[in-house]
Amino acid sequence: METELTEHNGDAEPAGAVVEAVQGARRWIGRRSVLIAGASGLAVTGLAVGTATGKLPFSQALQRTLGVTSSNPTTQLGSTRVERVYSAARGRMVDLVFILPSKTPPKGLPMSLALHGLHGNARSAVPTGTLKQLASDVARKAVPAFGFVAVDGGDNYWHEVHPGDDPMAMLLEEVPQWLRARGFAGPTGQPFACTGMSMGGFGALVYTRRRVERRQPPAAVATLAPALITSWPEMAKRHIFTGIQDWTALDPLRHIDETKSVANGIWCGTEDSFITGVRRYIEAAHPAVAHTAHGKHGDPFNRTVVPSLISFLGKHVPRAD
């Protein structure tokens, strides 16, 4: 079953803002002496709601009549879709989430994977404001059209911890099939990039390495505060790996050369607990984008770098033939 959701993670406006917007809209309309026969009440209400939410629920013609324009026209608003699918690789039902630049995306729309962090899920795989930024940038042609696809991966650093639950196999084998069946990511269904936050950043770098090994490298990998832990005692506290050899076989800090051919962007707050590993990665990998700035681990920092993230990925979207 497919449902359509709106942007979340803090973008909702409080009721007081709507009341204030209604009053402000009425004053604005009074000053402008805008009269729309038979529809003035609708215009006031609709404009107020639009002011409060940033989305005007009118046709563009009516917006022009009101003397108001929207940076995100109703025909270009982004869309988030959620489905439940069965993953044979994980042996369970999982959420499959699509973050799209418009409600009617073009056939074959290029897609980037979005991998969530520890204790997260597909619905929390991107920072606050990602949908709005993506839709806006695509609408004004700042970047080519692309979307994100996220899927539930559990808390196992995107590798098989328990037999029969292999999230990396799901990413490599099943996600392309799901994308292709829904008309995304071209004829192969392969994501053109991978994006990950925290544990998802660790997973994104492992995924990139696996794609390179298959001679199907993604065009780009983007990580936000990836969980690049620098010591085994610290990693052992997470009870994810069977031992130090299991961890080092996957640790991105020990396999930088394998992914150097892929365009790389990395962002991290300087007060983040993973900053030491991130700085080591930057020094060794020389990523195309290496951004560190004041901030702790989590959404308050991640949301500030969304414009840079979208811009970076936009440079690597495959061009239509």
Short mmCIF file of C-alpha atoms in Angstrom, two decimals:
data_model
loop_
_atom_site.label_atom_id
_atom_site.label_comp_id
_atom_site.label_asym_id
_atom_site.label_seq_id
_atom_site.Cartn_x
_atom_site.Cartn_y
_atom_site.Cartn_z
CA MET A 1 0.00 0.00 0.00
CA GLU A 2 1.36 3.41 -0.90
CA THR A 3 0.73 6.58 1.08
CA GLU A 4 1.91 10.12 0.60
CA LEU A 5 3.36 12.10 3.49
CA THR A 6 4.41 15.70 3.90
CA GLU A 7 7.74 17.05 5.12
CA HIS A 8 8.28 16.44 8.81
CA ASN A 9 11.06 16.76 11.43
CA GLY A 10 10.17 20.18 12.72
CA ASP A 11 8.76 21.97 9.68
CA ALA A 12 5.20 22.14 11.05
CA GLU A 13 3.99 25.59 12.11
CA PRO A 14 2.27 26.17 15.51
CA ALA A 15 -1.38 27.17 15.57
CA GLY A 16 -0.48 30.66 16.81
CA ALA A 17 1.49 31.27 13.65
CA VAL A 18 -1.58 30.52 11.56
CA VAL A 19 -3.72 32.98 13.56
CA GLU A 20 -1.06 35.65 13.27
CA ALA A 21 -0.75 34.95 9.55
CA VAL A 22 -4.53 35.28 9.09
CA GLN A 23 -4.51 38.67 10.81
CA GLY A 24 -1.47 39.78 8.81
CA ALA A 25 -3.04 38.63 5.57
CA ARG A 26 -6.23 40.55 6.27
CA ARG A 27 -4.27 43.73 6.99
CA TRP A 28 -2.24 43.21 3.79
CA ILE A 29 -5.35 42.67 1.71
CA GLY A 30 -7.00 45.70 3.30
CA ARG A 31 -4.08 47.93 2.41
CA ARG A 32 -3.96 46.63 -1.15
CA SER A 33 -7.75 46.81 -1.53
CA VAL A 34 -7.73 43.49 -3.32
CA LEU A 35 -11.26 42.40 -4.12
CA ILE A 36 -12.03 39.08 -5.72
CA ALA A 37 -15.72 38.79 -6.34
CA GLY A 38 -17.29 35.87 -4.55
CA ALA A 39 -13.94 34.60 -3.28
CA SER A 40 -12.53 37.17 -0.88
CA GLY A 41 -13.03 34.95 2.17
CA LEU A 42 -11.30 32.05 0.45
CA ALA A 43 -8.46 34.32 -0.62
CA VAL A 44 -7.86 35.55 2.93
CA THR A 45 -7.91 32.09 4.43
CA GLY A 46 -5.82 30.53 1.69
CA LEU A 47 -3.25 33.32 1.76
CA ALA A 48 -2.98 33.08 5.54
CA VAL A 49 -2.43 29.34 5.45
CA GLY A 50 0.09 29.79 2.67
CA THR A 51 1.96 32.44 4.64
CA ALA A 52 2.12 30.17 7.67
CA THR A 53 3.21 27.05 5.84
CA GLY A 54 5.14 28.48 2.92
CA LYS A 55 2.77 26.77 0.47
CA LEU A 56 0.06 28.71 -1.34
CA PRO A 57 -2.97 26.47 -2.06
CA PHE A 58 -4.04 28.45 -5.15
CA SER A 59 -3.49 28.21 -8.84
CA GLN A 60 -0.64 30.33 -10.16
CA ALA A 61 -3.19 32.53 -11.98
CA LEU A 62 -4.93 33.39 -8.72
CA GLN A 63 -1.58 33.98 -7.04
CA ARG A 64 -0.78 36.54 -9.74
CA THR A 65 -4.18 38.18 -9.23
CA LEU A 66 -3.39 38.53 -5.53
CA GLY A 67 0.03 39.94 -6.35
CA VAL A 68 1.67 37.02 -4.56
CA THR A 69 4.15 34.51 -5.92
CA SER A 70 5.44 31.33 -4.33
CA SER A 71 9.06 30.17 -4.47
CA ASN A 72 7.63 26.64 -4.57
CA PRO A 73 4.66 26.65 -6.96
CA THR A 74 2.01 24.07 -6.15
CA THR A 75 2.89 22.17 -9.30
CA GLN A 76 6.49 21.74 -8.15
CA LEU A 77 6.20 20.85 -4.47
CA GLY A 78 8.23 17.87 -3.35
CA SER A 79 6.66 14.61 -2.35
CA THR A 80 7.46 11.89 0.17
CA ARG A 81 6.05 8.42 -0.46
CA VAL A 82 6.17 5.44 1.88
CA GLU A 83 5.59 1.79 1.01
CA ARG A 84 5.96 -1.48 2.89
CA VAL A 85 7.92 -4.15 1.02
CA TYR A 86 9.29 -7.55 1.91
CA SER A 87 13.08 -7.84 1.99
CA ALA A 88 14.26 -11.40 1.47
CA ALA A 89 17.79 -10.31 2.40
CA ARG A 90 16.56 -9.08 5.79
CA GLY A 91 13.80 -11.65 6.21
CA ARG A 92 11.18 -9.06 7.13
CA MET A 93 8.92 -6.25 5.96
CA VAL A 94 10.63 -2.87 5.72
CA ASP A 95 9.65 0.70 4.94
CA LEU A 96 10.68 1.96 1.52
CA VAL A 97 10.67 5.77 1.49
CA PHE A 98 10.95 7.99 -1.59
CA ILE A 99 11.87 11.67 -1.25
CA LEU A 100 11.04 13.24 -4.60
CA PRO A 101 11.49 16.74 -6.04
CA SER A 102 7.91 16.89 -7.37
CA LYS A 103 4.64 15.04 -7.11
CA THR A 104 4.98 13.82 -10.69
CA PRO A 105 8.70 13.06 -11.13
CA PRO A 106 10.00 12.15 -14.58
CA LYS A 107 10.34 8.51 -15.57
CA GLY A 108 13.78 7.13 -14.73
CA LEU A 109 14.45 9.83 -12.11
CA PRO A 110 18.03 9.39 -10.77
CA MET A 111 18.08 8.38 -7.12
CA SER A 112 20.54 8.52 -4.25
CA LEU A 113 20.36 6.02 -1.42
CA ALA A 114 19.85 7.61 2.01
CA LEU A 115 21.06 5.49 4.92
CA HIS A 116 19.81 6.22 8.43
CA GLY A 117 21.80 6.28 11.66
CA LEU A 118 21.77 4.11 14.78
CA HIS A 119 18.26 3.66 16.24
CA GLY A 120 16.85 5.35 13.13
CA ASN A 121 14.77 4.11 10.23
CA ALA A 122 13.91 4.94 6.63
CA ARG A 123 11.62 7.79 7.69
CA SER A 124 14.46 9.56 9.55
CA ALA A 125 17.20 8.97 6.97
CA VAL A 126 17.63 12.60 5.85
CA PRO A 127 18.01 15.85 7.81
CA THR A 128 15.19 18.29 8.40
CA GLY A 129 14.56 20.47 5.37
CA THR A 130 15.90 18.05 2.76
CA LEU A 131 12.59 17.74 0.90
CA LYS A 132 12.06 21.50 0.78
CA GLN A 133 15.63 22.20 -0.37
CA LEU A 134 15.54 19.48 -3.00
CA ALA A 135 12.19 20.62 -4.43
CA SER A 136 13.26 24.26 -4.47
CA ASP A 137 16.64 23.62 -6.08
CA VAL A 138 15.17 21.38 -8.76
CA ALA A 139 12.29 23.80 -9.45
CA ARG A 140 14.66 26.71 -10.07
CA LYS A 141 17.06 24.45 -12.01
CA ALA A 142 19.92 24.92 -9.56
CA VAL A 143 20.44 21.15 -9.76
CA PRO A 144 19.16 18.46 -12.13
CA ALA A 145 16.15 16.51 -10.92
CA PHE A 146 16.93 13.61 -8.59
CA GLY A 147 15.48 11.99 -5.49
CA PHE A 148 16.36 9.94 -2.45
CA VAL A 149 15.34 6.41 -1.51
CA ALA A 150 15.62 5.16 2.07
CA VAL A 151 14.95 1.75 3.58
CA ASP A 152 14.99 0.28 7.09
CA GLY A 153 18.40 -1.21 7.80
CA GLY A 154 18.34 -1.99 11.52
CA ASP A 155 21.09 -1.10 14.00
CA ASN A 156 23.85 -3.36 12.64
CA TYR A 157 26.09 -0.88 10.80
CA TRP A 158 24.61 -2.00 7.49
CA HIS A 159 26.17 -5.46 7.48
CA GLU A 160 25.07 -8.97 8.42
CA VAL A 161 25.33 -9.35 12.19
CA HIS A 162 22.69 -12.06 12.56
CA PRO A 163 22.33 -14.83 9.96
CA GLY A 164 19.47 -14.11 7.60
CA ASP A 165 19.49 -10.35 8.21
CA ASP A 166 21.82 -8.76 5.65
CA PRO A 167 21.02 -5.08 5.00
CA MET A 168 23.99 -4.63 2.65
CA ALA A 169 22.65 -7.40 0.40
CA MET A 170 19.29 -5.62 0.48
CA LEU A 171 20.95 -2.41 -0.75
CA LEU A 172 22.98 -4.12 -3.45
CA GLU A 173 20.47 -6.66 -4.74
CA GLU A 174 16.94 -5.64 -3.84
CA VAL A 175 16.88 -1.84 -3.89
CA PRO A 176 17.73 -1.69 -7.63
CA GLN A 177 14.85 -4.09 -8.33
CA TRP A 178 12.43 -1.98 -6.28
CA LEU A 179 13.55 1.22 -8.00
CA ARG A 180 13.37 -0.24 -11.49
CA ALA A 181 9.89 -1.66 -10.86
CA ARG A 182 8.68 1.82 -9.87
CA GLY A 183 10.24 3.62 -12.81
CA PHE A 184 13.15 5.19 -10.92
CA ALA A 185 16.93 5.18 -11.50
CA GLY A 186 16.87 4.37 -15.19
CA PRO A 187 16.86 0.92 -16.79
CA THR A 188 19.23 -0.64 -14.23
CA GLY A 189 17.62 0.74 -11.08
CA GLN A 190 21.06 1.52 -9.68
CA PRO A 191 21.28 4.56 -7.37
CA PHE A 192 23.74 7.11 -8.76
CA ALA A 193 24.94 8.04 -5.26
CA CYS A 194 24.76 7.08 -1.61
CA THR A 195 24.15 9.43 1.31
CA GLY A 196 24.39 8.48 4.97
CA MET A 197 24.20 10.00 8.43
CA SER A 198 26.24 8.72 11.39
CA MET A 199 26.02 4.90 11.26
CA GLY A 200 24.51 5.45 7.81
CA GLY A 201 27.68 7.30 6.82
CA PHE A 202 29.70 4.24 7.79
CA GLY A 203 27.30 2.15 5.72
CA ALA A 204 27.44 4.54 2.75
CA LEU A 205 31.22 4.18 2.55
CA VAL A 206 31.00 0.38 2.81
CA TYR A 207 28.28 0.34 0.13
CA THR A 208 30.46 2.48 -2.13
CA ARG A 209 33.34 0.06 -1.70
CA ARG A 210 31.11 -2.90 -2.58
CA ARG A 211 29.87 -1.14 -5.71
CA VAL A 212 33.46 -0.42 -6.75
CA GLU A 213 34.36 -4.08 -6.22
CA ARG A 214 31.48 -5.02 -8.54
CA ARG A 215 32.75 -2.55 -11.14
CA GLN A 216 29.52 -0.62 -10.75
CA PRO A 217 30.79 2.40 -8.81
CA PRO A 218 28.33 5.13 -7.82
CA ALA A 219 29.07 8.62 -9.08
CA ALA A 220 29.24 10.10 -5.57
CA VAL A 221 29.10 9.35 -1.86
CA ALA A 222 28.04 11.94 0.73
CA THR A 223 28.29 11.44 4.49
CA LEU A 224 27.11 13.52 7.43
CA ALA A 225 29.11 12.90 10.62
CA PRO A 226 29.90 9.30 9.62
CA ALA A 227 30.55 6.95 12.54
CA LEU A 228 34.29 6.61 11.91
CA ILE A 229 35.36 5.27 15.29
CA THR A 230 39.12 5.14 15.75
CA SER A 231 39.58 2.42 18.39
CA TRP A 232 38.34 -1.12 18.83
CA PRO A 233 37.50 -0.71 22.55
CA GLU A 234 35.15 2.14 21.64
CA MET A 235 33.55 0.25 18.76
CA ALA A 236 33.27 -2.92 20.87
CA LYS A 237 30.85 -1.09 23.20
CA ARG A 238 28.26 -1.19 20.41
CA HIS A 239 28.21 -5.04 20.34
CA ILE A 240 27.94 -5.00 16.55
CA PHE A 241 31.08 -6.81 15.40
CA THR A 242 32.23 -10.27 16.48
CA GLY A 243 35.77 -9.04 17.00
CA ILE A 244 38.42 -6.62 15.87
CA GLN A 245 38.99 -8.48 12.59
CA ASP A 246 35.29 -8.31 11.74
CA TRP A 247 35.38 -4.55 12.32
CA THR A 248 38.63 -3.78 10.50
CA ALA A 249 37.43 -5.74 7.46
CA LEU A 250 34.74 -3.07 7.03
CA ASP A 251 36.14 0.05 8.72
CA PRO A 252 36.18 2.81 6.03
CA LEU A 253 39.29 4.38 7.57
CA ARG A 254 41.21 1.22 6.64
CA HIS A 255 39.87 1.03 3.08
CA ILE A 256 40.14 4.57 1.77
CA ASP A 257 42.10 3.65 -1.34
CA GLU A 258 39.30 1.36 -2.57
CA THR A 259 36.87 4.28 -2.90
CA LYS A 260 39.15 7.12 -4.02
CA SER A 261 37.75 6.96 -7.55
CA VAL A 262 34.31 8.07 -6.32
CA ALA A 263 33.51 11.76 -5.76
CA ASN A 264 33.30 12.26 -2.02
CA GLY A 265 31.67 14.84 0.25
CA ILE A 266 31.81 14.85 4.05
CA TRP A 267 30.30 17.20 6.66
CA CYS A 268 30.76 17.12 10.45
CA GLY A 269 30.43 19.37 13.48
CA THR A 270 33.62 20.16 15.37
CA GLU A 271 31.98 19.20 18.67
CA ASP A 272 30.77 15.89 17.24
CA SER A 273 32.10 12.75 18.93
CA PHE A 274 33.13 11.43 15.50
CA ILE A 275 35.20 14.47 14.51
CA THR A 276 38.55 12.73 15.17
CA GLY A 277 37.78 9.94 12.72
CA VAL A 278 36.32 12.42 10.23
CA ARG A 279 39.47 14.53 10.32
CA ARG A 280 41.60 11.43 9.74
CA TYR A 281 39.40 10.53 6.80
CA ILE A 282 39.64 14.02 5.31
CA GLU A 283 43.43 14.02 5.65
CA ALA A 284 43.77 10.66 3.90
CA ALA A 285 40.95 10.79 1.34
CA HIS A 286 41.06 14.45 0.25
CA PRO A 287 37.31 14.57 -0.49
CA ALA A 288 35.93 17.06 -2.99
CA VAL A 289 33.89 18.63 -0.16
CA ALA A 290 35.24 18.52 3.39
CA HIS A 291 33.19 20.77 5.66
CA THR A 292 33.65 21.08 9.41
CA ALA A 293 32.04 23.79 11.50
CA HIS A 294 30.78 24.42 15.01
CA GLY A 295 28.13 21.90 15.96
CA LYS A 296 27.33 18.69 17.80
CA HIS A 297 26.11 15.33 16.51
CA GLY A 298 22.58 15.30 15.15
CA ASP A 299 19.95 17.22 13.23
CA PRO A 300 20.70 20.76 14.53
CA PHE A 301 24.03 20.59 12.67
CA ASN A 302 22.97 18.34 9.80
CA ARG A 303 20.10 20.58 8.75
CA THR A 304 22.50 23.51 8.29
CA VAL A 305 24.47 21.69 5.58
CA VAL A 306 21.51 20.44 3.53
CA PRO A 307 21.97 23.12 0.82
CA SER A 308 25.62 22.06 0.41
CA LEU A 309 24.64 18.39 0.36
CA ILE A 310 22.03 18.89 -2.37
CA SER A 311 24.44 21.03 -4.39
CA PHE A 312 27.19 18.41 -4.15
CA LEU A 313 24.94 15.54 -5.22
CA GLY A 314 23.47 17.68 -7.99
CA LYS A 315 26.89 17.95 -9.62
CA HIS A 316 26.97 14.16 -10.05
CA VAL A 317 23.46 13.42 -11.29
CA PRO A 318 23.72 11.43 -14.53
CA ARG A 319 22.56 13.41 -17.55
CA ALA A 320 19.70 12.13 -19.64
CA ASP A 321 20.75 10.77 -23.03
#
